Short mmCIF file of C-alpha atoms in Angstrom, two decimals:
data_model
loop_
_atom_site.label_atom_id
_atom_site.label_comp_id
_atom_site.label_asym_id
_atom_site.label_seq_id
_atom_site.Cartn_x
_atom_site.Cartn_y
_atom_site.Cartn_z
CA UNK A 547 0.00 0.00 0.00
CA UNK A 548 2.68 2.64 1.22
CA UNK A 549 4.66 1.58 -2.41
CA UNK A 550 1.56 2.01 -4.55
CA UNK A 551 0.99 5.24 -3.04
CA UNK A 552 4.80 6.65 -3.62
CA UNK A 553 4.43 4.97 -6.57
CA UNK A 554 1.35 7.11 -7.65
CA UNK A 555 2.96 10.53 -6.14
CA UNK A 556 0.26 10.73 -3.85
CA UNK A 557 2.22 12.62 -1.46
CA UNK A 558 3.38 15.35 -3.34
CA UNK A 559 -0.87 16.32 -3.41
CA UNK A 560 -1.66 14.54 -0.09
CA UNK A 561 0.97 14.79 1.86
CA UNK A 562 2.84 11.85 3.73
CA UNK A 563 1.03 9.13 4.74
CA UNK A 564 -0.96 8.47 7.42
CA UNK A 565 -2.21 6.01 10.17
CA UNK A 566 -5.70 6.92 9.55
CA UNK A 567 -5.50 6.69 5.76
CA UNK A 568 -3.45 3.38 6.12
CA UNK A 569 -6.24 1.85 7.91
CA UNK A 570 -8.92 3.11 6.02
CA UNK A 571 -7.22 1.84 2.78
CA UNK A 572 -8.04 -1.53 4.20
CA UNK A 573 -10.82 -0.91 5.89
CA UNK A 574 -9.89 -1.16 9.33
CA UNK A 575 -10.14 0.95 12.20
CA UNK A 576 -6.88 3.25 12.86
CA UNK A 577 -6.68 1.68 16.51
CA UNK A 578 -7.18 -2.38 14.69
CA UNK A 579 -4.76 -1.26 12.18
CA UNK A 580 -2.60 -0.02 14.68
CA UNK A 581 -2.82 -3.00 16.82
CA UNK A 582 -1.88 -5.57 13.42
CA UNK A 583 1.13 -3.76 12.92
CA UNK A 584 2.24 -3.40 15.73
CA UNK A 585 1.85 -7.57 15.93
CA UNK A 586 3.35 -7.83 12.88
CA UNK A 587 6.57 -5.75 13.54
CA UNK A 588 6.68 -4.81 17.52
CA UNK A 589 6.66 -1.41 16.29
CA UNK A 590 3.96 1.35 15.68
CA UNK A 591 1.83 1.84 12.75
CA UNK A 592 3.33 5.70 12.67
CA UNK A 593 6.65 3.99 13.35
CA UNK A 594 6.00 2.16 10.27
CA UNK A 595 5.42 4.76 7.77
CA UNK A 596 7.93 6.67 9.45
CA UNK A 597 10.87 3.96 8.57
CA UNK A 598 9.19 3.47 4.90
CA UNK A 599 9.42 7.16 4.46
CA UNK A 600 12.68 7.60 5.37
CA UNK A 601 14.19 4.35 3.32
CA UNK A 602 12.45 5.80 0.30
CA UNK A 603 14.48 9.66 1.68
CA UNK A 604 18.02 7.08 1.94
CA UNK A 605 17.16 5.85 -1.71
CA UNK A 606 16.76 9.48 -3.01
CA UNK A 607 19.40 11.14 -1.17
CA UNK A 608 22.09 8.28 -2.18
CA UNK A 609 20.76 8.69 -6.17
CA UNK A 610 22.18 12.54 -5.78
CA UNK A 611 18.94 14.12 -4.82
CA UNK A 612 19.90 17.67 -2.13
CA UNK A 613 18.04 17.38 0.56
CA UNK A 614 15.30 19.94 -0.62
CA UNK A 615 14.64 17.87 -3.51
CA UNK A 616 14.23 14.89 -1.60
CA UNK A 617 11.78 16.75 0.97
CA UNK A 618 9.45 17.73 -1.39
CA UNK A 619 9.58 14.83 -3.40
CA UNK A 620 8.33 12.62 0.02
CA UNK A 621 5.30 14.81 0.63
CA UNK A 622 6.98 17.41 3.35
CA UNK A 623 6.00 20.83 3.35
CA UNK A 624 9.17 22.08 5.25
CA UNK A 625 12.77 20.64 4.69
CA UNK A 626 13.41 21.21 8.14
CA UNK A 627 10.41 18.90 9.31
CA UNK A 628 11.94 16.50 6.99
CA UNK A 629 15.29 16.88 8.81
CA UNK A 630 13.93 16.16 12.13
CA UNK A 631 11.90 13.20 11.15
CA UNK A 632 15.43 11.64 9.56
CA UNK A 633 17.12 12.53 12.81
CA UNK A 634 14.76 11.14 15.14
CA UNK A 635 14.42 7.66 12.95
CA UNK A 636 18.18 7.47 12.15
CA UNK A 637 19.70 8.91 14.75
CA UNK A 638 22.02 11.71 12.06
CA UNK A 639 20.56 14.32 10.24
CA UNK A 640 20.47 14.04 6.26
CA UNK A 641 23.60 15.86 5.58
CA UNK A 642 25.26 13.73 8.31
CA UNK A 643 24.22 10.17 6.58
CA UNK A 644 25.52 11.94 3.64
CA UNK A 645 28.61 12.24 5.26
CA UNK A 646 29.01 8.45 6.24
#
């Protein structure tokens, strides 16, 4: 689901993904969705889309995208929210896993 709608550019019109849309995609509940994934992974459901999100940001940034580019191109309004998100999943900030 989260490919299909990168794959579609979905987020450059609705923005990232969320829990609520996840779950409605498959007609769940946001808390029953919730409560699968986190089964399924130990993790949350915004957890999730949070790692996805930033995999697809390694991909981009590592095919020579600046970090602007690859902000808007994931659905964020703000490079700087962008930024944080990628520090608080990864641990370094974009131009620092650029670095490694």
């Amino acid at each position: 689901m989260l490919q299909q709608y990168f794959r579609e550019n979905r987020q450059l019109t609705q923005g990232l993904p969320t829990v609520a849309y996840c779950a409605s995609e498959l007609a769940y509940s946001p808390r029953y969705f919730g409560d699968i994934v986190h089964k399924a992974t130990g993790g949350t459901a915004i957890g999730y889309i949070h790692n996805y999100v930033i995999n697809q940001a390694k991909s981009l940034l590592m095919n020579g995208h600046n970090i602007s580019e690859t902000s808007r191109l994931l659905g964020f309004d703000f490079p700087h929210h962008f930024t944080r998100l990628f520090k608080k999943v990864t641990g370094l900030t974009p131009s620092e896993y650029l670095g490694k």
